[in-house]
Structure formats: structure tokens, C-alpha cells
Short mmCIF file of C-alpha atoms and ligand atoms in Angstrom, two decimals:
data_model
loop_
_atom_site.label_atom_id
_atom_site.label_comp_id
_atom_site.label_asym_id
_atom_site.label_seq_id
_atom_site.Cartn_x
_atom_site.Cartn_y
_atom_site.Cartn_z
CA MET A 208 44.69 48.74 30.00
CA PHE A 209 42.99 49.95 26.83
CA ASP A 210 39.50 48.96 25.56
CA LEU A 211 38.98 46.28 23.06
CA LYS A 212 36.25 47.09 20.46
CA LEU A 213 36.50 44.55 17.48
CA ALA A 214 38.39 41.89 19.35
CA ALA A 215 36.11 41.97 22.31
CA ARG A 216 33.74 39.14 23.36
CA GLN A 217 30.25 40.39 23.45
CA ASN A 218 28.61 37.43 25.41
CA THR A 219 29.27 33.95 26.25
CA ASN A 220 28.25 32.52 23.12
CA HIS A 221 30.28 35.22 20.95
CA SER A 222 33.15 33.06 19.37
CA SER A 223 34.57 33.41 16.21
CA VAL A 224 35.38 30.62 13.71
CA ILE A 225 38.24 30.86 11.35
CA GLN A 226 38.08 29.29 7.95
CA VAL A 227 40.83 27.86 6.38
CA GLY A 228 39.89 26.40 3.23
CA ASP A 229 37.74 23.55 4.07
CA GLU A 230 38.80 23.50 7.53
CA PHE A 231 37.70 25.52 10.83
CA ILE A 232 39.62 26.73 13.83
CA GLY A 233 37.67 27.69 16.82
CA LYS A 234 35.08 25.12 16.56
CA GLU A 235 34.77 22.26 18.93
CA GLU A 236 37.40 20.22 17.13
CA LEU A 237 41.15 21.16 18.14
CA CYS A 238 43.47 22.14 15.51
CA LEU A 239 47.06 20.52 15.34
CA ILE A 240 49.73 22.29 13.55
CA ALA A 241 52.98 20.27 13.30
CA GLY A 242 56.39 20.80 11.39
CA PRO A 243 59.76 21.95 11.43
CA CYS A 244 60.79 25.12 12.97
CA ALA A 245 62.45 25.82 9.55
CA VAL A 246 62.43 24.13 6.18
CA GLU A 247 66.10 23.09 5.67
CA THR A 248 66.06 20.66 2.73
CA GLU A 249 63.76 19.06 0.29
CA ALA A 250 64.28 15.78 1.71
CA GLN A 251 63.71 17.03 5.38
CA LEU A 252 60.47 18.75 4.47
CA ASN A 253 59.23 15.70 2.63
CA GLN A 254 59.88 13.18 5.33
CA ILE A 255 58.08 15.39 8.08
CA ALA A 256 55.16 16.19 5.72
CA LYS A 257 54.77 12.57 4.94
CA GLY A 258 55.13 11.55 8.68
CA ILE A 259 52.62 13.96 9.89
CA SER A 260 50.07 13.53 7.08
CA LYS A 261 50.03 9.54 7.81
CA LEU A 262 48.96 10.50 11.26
CA GLY A 263 46.13 12.66 10.08
CA VAL A 264 47.58 15.82 10.88
CA LYS A 265 46.15 18.83 8.47
CA PHE A 266 48.14 21.65 9.03
CA MET A 267 52.14 21.75 8.57
CA ARG A 268 54.27 24.75 9.85
CA GLY A 269 57.83 25.60 8.69
CA GLY A 270 59.57 28.78 8.49
CA ALA A 271 61.03 29.90 5.29
CA TYR A 272 62.02 33.33 6.45
CA LYS A 273 63.35 32.95 9.98
CA PRO A 274 63.74 35.74 12.55
CA ARG A 275 66.94 34.68 14.38
CA THR A 276 68.53 36.33 17.13
CA SER A 277 71.94 36.19 15.68
CA PRO A 278 72.56 37.36 12.20
CA TYR A 279 74.86 34.52 11.75
CA ALA A 280 72.18 31.88 12.56
CA PHE A 281 70.29 30.06 9.70
CA GLN A 282 68.03 32.65 8.41
CA GLY A 283 65.85 30.28 6.43
CA LEU A 284 65.79 28.99 2.62
CA GLN A 285 63.43 32.00 1.95
CA LYS A 286 62.05 31.69 -1.62
CA GLU A 287 63.11 28.35 -1.99
CA GLY A 288 61.57 27.44 1.32
CA LEU A 289 58.38 28.62 0.18
CA LYS A 290 58.38 26.52 -2.82
CA LEU A 291 59.34 23.45 -0.91
CA LEU A 292 56.24 24.08 1.58
CA LYS A 293 54.04 24.40 -1.55
CA SER A 294 54.99 21.16 -3.05
CA ALA A 295 54.94 19.20 -0.04
CA ALA A 296 51.50 20.73 1.16
CA GLN A 297 50.41 19.65 -2.36
CA LYS A 298 51.78 16.16 -2.37
CA TYR A 299 50.48 15.44 1.06
CA ASN A 300 47.39 17.33 1.19
CA LEU A 301 48.38 19.70 4.07
CA LYS A 302 47.69 23.48 4.79
CA ILE A 303 50.77 25.68 5.54
CA VAL A 304 51.24 28.05 8.24
CA THR A 305 54.56 29.96 7.52
CA GLU A 306 55.81 33.32 8.91
CA VAL A 307 55.66 36.56 7.16
CA LEU A 308 58.70 38.61 8.58
CA ASP A 309 57.94 42.17 7.10
CA THR A 310 55.65 44.27 5.06
CA SER A 311 58.05 43.95 1.92
CA LEU A 312 57.64 40.19 1.97
CA ILE A 313 53.78 39.96 2.22
CA GLU A 314 53.25 39.90 -1.62
CA GLU A 315 55.84 37.05 -1.66
CA VAL A 316 54.81 34.86 0.96
CA TYR A 317 50.88 35.19 0.55
CA PRO A 318 50.53 32.89 -2.19
CA PHE A 319 52.63 30.11 -0.48
CA ALA A 320 50.70 30.13 2.98
CA ASP A 321 47.00 28.95 3.98
CA ILE A 322 47.82 30.96 7.29
CA LEU A 323 50.30 33.89 7.77
CA GLN A 324 52.28 33.63 10.87
CA VAL A 325 52.99 36.77 12.76
CA GLY A 326 55.80 36.06 15.25
CA SER A 327 56.46 37.40 18.80
CA ARG A 328 59.00 39.91 17.47
CA ASN A 329 56.55 41.47 15.41
CA ALA A 330 53.76 41.51 17.64
CA LYS A 331 54.23 45.41 18.26
CA ASN A 332 54.98 46.26 14.79
CA TYR A 333 51.95 48.02 14.32
CA GLN A 334 52.33 49.51 10.74
CA PHE A 335 52.89 45.83 9.67
CA LEU A 336 49.90 44.70 11.55
CA LYS A 337 47.74 47.33 9.67
CA GLU A 338 49.19 45.90 6.32
CA LEU A 339 48.05 42.40 7.49
CA GLY A 340 44.48 44.01 8.25
CA LYS A 341 44.00 44.66 4.45
CA LEU A 342 44.78 40.68 3.48
CA ASP A 343 41.93 38.03 3.29
CA LYS A 344 43.91 34.97 4.65
CA PRO A 345 44.10 34.19 8.32
CA ILE A 346 46.80 35.42 10.54
CA LEU A 347 48.11 33.76 13.42
CA LEU A 348 49.25 36.06 15.80
CA LYS A 349 52.02 35.30 18.41
CA ARG A 350 52.02 37.01 21.71
CA GLY A 351 54.94 39.30 21.88
CA MET A 352 57.47 37.98 24.34
CA SER A 353 56.84 41.19 26.47
CA SER A 354 53.32 41.80 25.71
CA THR A 355 50.67 42.06 28.21
CA VAL A 356 47.40 40.07 27.45
CA ASN A 357 45.84 43.39 26.85
CA GLU A 358 48.64 44.50 24.42
CA TRP A 359 48.39 40.97 22.35
CA LEU A 360 44.65 41.44 21.95
CA LEU A 361 45.17 45.07 20.84
CA ALA A 362 47.73 43.70 18.35
CA ALA A 363 44.86 41.63 16.91
CA GLU A 364 42.56 44.48 17.07
CA TYR A 365 44.97 46.43 14.59
CA ILE A 366 44.45 43.37 12.36
CA LEU A 367 40.79 43.40 12.66
CA LEU A 368 40.29 47.10 12.27
CA GLY A 369 41.99 47.06 8.85
CA GLY A 370 39.22 44.72 7.74
CA ASN A 371 40.74 41.37 8.34
CA GLN A 372 38.69 39.46 10.74
CA ASN A 373 40.61 36.11 10.51
CA VAL A 374 42.79 36.26 13.53
CA ILE A 375 44.10 33.32 15.46
CA LEU A 376 45.72 34.12 18.61
CA CYS A 377 48.72 31.93 19.66
CA GLU A 378 50.28 31.80 23.30
CA ARG A 379 54.11 31.22 23.04
CA GLY A 380 55.41 32.13 26.42
CA ILE A 381 56.67 35.60 27.68
CA ARG A 382 59.93 36.42 29.34
CA THR A 383 60.11 36.71 32.92
CA PHE A 384 62.82 36.56 35.64
CA ASP A 385 62.95 32.74 35.50
CA THR A 386 65.49 31.65 32.77
CA SER A 387 65.08 27.99 33.57
CA THR A 388 62.81 27.49 30.53
CA ARG A 389 63.41 29.64 27.47
CA ASN A 390 60.17 31.46 27.90
CA THR A 391 57.41 31.10 30.66
CA MET A 392 54.52 29.61 29.15
CA ASP A 393 51.55 31.41 30.37
CA ILE A 394 48.89 29.05 30.78
CA ALA A 395 46.53 31.62 32.38
CA ALA A 396 46.37 33.68 29.44
CA ILE A 397 44.70 31.25 27.34
CA PRO A 398 41.53 31.16 29.44
CA LEU A 399 41.85 35.06 30.00
CA ALA A 400 42.29 35.62 26.16
CA LYS A 401 39.14 33.64 25.31
CA GLU A 402 37.21 35.30 28.20
CA LEU A 403 38.20 38.70 26.72
CA SER A 404 38.03 38.03 23.21
CA HIS A 405 35.97 35.95 20.74
CA LEU A 406 39.02 35.09 18.73
CA PRO A 407 40.33 31.38 18.79
CA VAL A 408 43.26 30.63 20.91
CA ILE A 409 45.98 28.22 20.13
CA ALA A 410 49.23 27.18 22.20
CA ASP A 411 52.67 26.90 21.03
CA PRO A 412 54.45 25.03 23.80
CA SER A 413 57.80 24.48 21.57
CA GLN A 414 58.49 28.21 21.61
CA GLY A 415 56.94 28.32 25.22
CA THR A 416 59.29 26.06 26.96
CA GLY A 417 62.27 25.46 24.65
CA LYS A 418 62.49 22.11 25.78
CA ARG A 419 61.51 18.83 24.02
CA SER A 420 60.33 17.19 27.51
CA LEU A 421 57.96 19.76 28.20
CA VAL A 422 56.06 20.24 25.00
CA THR A 423 53.57 17.15 25.94
CA PRO A 424 52.81 18.26 29.56
CA LEU A 425 52.16 21.89 28.31
CA SER A 426 50.35 20.85 25.51
CA LEU A 427 48.14 18.88 27.95
CA ALA A 428 47.85 22.05 30.10
CA ALA A 429 46.93 24.31 27.35
CA VAL A 430 43.94 21.96 26.18
CA ALA A 431 42.90 21.76 29.59
CA ALA A 432 42.96 25.58 29.91
CA GLY A 433 40.44 25.48 26.77
CA ALA A 434 43.08 26.17 23.76
CA ASP A 435 41.37 25.82 20.43
CA GLY A 436 44.56 24.13 19.00
CA LEU A 437 48.37 23.56 19.25
CA MET A 438 51.20 24.33 17.18
CA ILE A 439 54.30 22.28 17.85
CA GLU A 440 57.80 21.98 16.32
CA VAL A 441 58.45 18.35 15.04
CA HIS A 442 61.74 17.20 13.18
CA ASN A 443 62.99 13.85 11.69
CA GLU A 444 66.34 14.63 13.09
CA PRO A 445 66.12 17.16 15.85
CA GLU A 446 69.62 17.03 16.46
CA GLU A 447 70.55 18.01 13.16
CA ALA A 448 68.19 20.79 12.98
CA LEU A 449 69.33 23.96 11.90
CA SER A 450 66.94 25.82 14.20
CA ASP A 451 65.10 24.81 17.70
CA GLY A 452 65.96 21.28 17.28
CA PHE A 453 66.05 21.14 21.19
CA GLN A 454 62.62 21.99 21.74
CA SER A 455 61.32 20.06 18.53
CA ILE A 456 59.72 16.53 19.34
CA TYR A 457 60.95 13.41 17.36
CA LEU A 458 58.61 12.86 14.45
CA SER A 459 58.74 9.13 15.77
CA LYS A 460 57.03 10.21 18.72
CA LEU A 461 54.37 12.21 17.09
CA GLY A 462 51.70 9.42 17.19
CA ALA A 463 52.30 9.03 21.04
CA TYR A 464 51.88 12.67 21.39
CA ILE A 465 48.65 12.64 19.42
CA LYS A 466 47.15 9.67 21.52
CA ALA A 467 48.00 11.94 24.74
CA ILE A 468 46.26 15.24 23.42
CA GLN A 469 43.15 13.12 22.19
CA ALA A 470 42.58 11.75 25.68
CA GLN A 471 42.99 15.09 27.27
CA ALA A 472 40.72 16.65 24.56
CA LYS A 473 38.12 14.00 25.41
CA LEU A 474 37.73 15.22 29.18
CA SER A 475 36.75 18.64 27.59
CA ASN A 476 34.40 16.90 25.33
CA ARG A 477 36.62 17.95 22.42
CA THR A 478 38.41 16.04 19.55
CA LEU A 479 41.36 16.63 17.61
CA ASN A 480 40.67 17.54 13.77
CA LEU A 481 42.67 14.88 12.26
CA ASN A 482 42.22 12.95 9.05
CA ILE A 483 41.80 9.28 9.17
CA PRO A 484 45.17 7.88 10.00
CA ASN A 485 46.76 6.09 6.89
CA LYS A 486 44.52 7.65 4.37
CA ILE A 487 47.17 9.27 2.65
CA SER A 488 50.06 6.81 1.61
C1 PEP B 719 58.55 30.01 15.32
O1 PEP B 719 57.58 29.74 15.55
O2 PEP B 719 59.37 29.30 14.94
C2 PEP B 719 58.94 31.27 15.99
C3 PEP B 719 60.07 31.95 15.68
O3 PEP B 719 58.09 31.86 16.87
P1 PEP B 719 57.95 33.05 17.81
O4 PEP B 719 57.75 34.27 17.00
O5 PEP B 719 56.91 32.62 18.87
O6 PEP B 719 59.42 33.28 18.44
MN1 MN B 720 61.06 27.65 16.38
#
């Protein structure tokens, strides 16, 4: 265990709020980031953007550069995907969360992202984390799949030390002996990270479980455990998805998902940060 300095919580009232344009993450309102694992086509992205914005969702995820285990798997639309994200975001008034895979891609991805996602595979790429510390945009830092909570918070420390104070932690499951689920979603890590650090903590039960049917229950558990938000994969046609369709919830079921989360949030005296439904046509 190594000591935290900048990432450490100093007292019970010490909680950082991350500003993303006119939105805030880490306040009483929970953030909901929804969207496909990967940007696939203009039609796919627009349909999802339209669907989520109709339900009041303010943040859309979507990978343009995908870190795939197999080099033969779909690697993302890359620059074309970034452009599609930007135009869907403008059309539907959404903030974009997208992954930056490598230092060499920071310059390219930066103008297209409101929040830059650092994937699990990069959570120990220290030179990359140092580079992200030089930026002025929020970083969504996934927990490394083999990182202890201390190592995850130290990864955040690298970014903070570089001068970027806008770090959002994201629990996305870890590798354990149990292969029944894709990863073992570490619910305990959520309140623990919040106890040890002032940074907001969100949960990604899509990567965390790898199974569509487990996304709602684990989202509820994350909210009950004190998460400041959720990031989930949603697809209009999960069976046709080019990545992670098996863990993507149906766009047609997102309304029911939101209702369930709202009910759970209420129990912790929190609300979901949504636009008034149907405000955007
Ligand atoms: C993703 O969000 O699609 C993703 C690849 O995440 P992770 O880095 O947690 O595997
Ligand atoms: Mn994914």
C-alpha cells in the first residue's frame, strides 16, 4: 500500500465535484452515461443518441478507438467515429465520453470528447497517465482489471499530480478465479474508494458483469453502495453489435432501467441528473 496525497480524502466533507460544461459529476445528482460500446454506423449512433436523449440522458458513451483483445476484432471507426459522435452530440445536445487509447491519440481525440475515457488496460500506463495530467478536460479513469483499489487511486494520483484535477473514478470489475461473469464487479470498492478519496466514483456494470441481465441489478447495487453515477452500454440492436452486444441493454428497455435507478436513488436521497423527458424531439 502506498500513501495517497492529492487523491486522498482529507475529511468527511471533502468531495470533489467535476464540471463538464454546464453539468456536474459528484454532486447529489447521479450521472448516467449511456450509449454503445462502439460507434458502428451513422444510423446506429443517431438512433441511440435520439433514443437516450428522449429519455433525458445527458451523457453519451461510444468508442471510436476500441481496445480489443483480438487484433482481428472490430477496432472502431477511429476518426470517422469521432466525427459521428460530434455530430450526434450536437444534434441531440449530448456530452461525449469516448476512450483515448494512447498518448499519440490525445491530440486527435481531445476536441471530440467532453470526458476522455482511460480504459482498464491503460490504468497502469504511467507515462500515458502523466500526459493526461497535462489536459484540462475530465478523465474517466477505469479501474485496471488487475488493479487493487490502492493501485487504482494511485493511477488517479498520477493524473492529479500532472495538474489535471478532473478525475472521475470508474469501477468496472476485476479478474478473479470466477469466470461465471466476464469480470467480478467489486461493489465494495465503490464505498471504499469514496472513503479513501475525494474523487467521484461511478460504476460500469456492463464491463463489470459482461451479461445484459446483470446490468440492472448491479446498477442498483452500485447506487445503493454510494456511486455518483453509472455508465452503461445500450444498443438499438444488441444482437448485431460489433462489440459487447451481449452486455448491452436494449434501447427499448432503457426507460424501464431509468425508472428502476430513480427509485433506488431516492432511497439514498439522490436523484438522477436527466433532462425533462421528451424535451428534445
Ligand atoms: C468499454 O468501456 O467499452 C471498455 C473497453 O472498457 P474497459 O476499459 O473497462 O474494458
Ligand atoms: Mn464495451
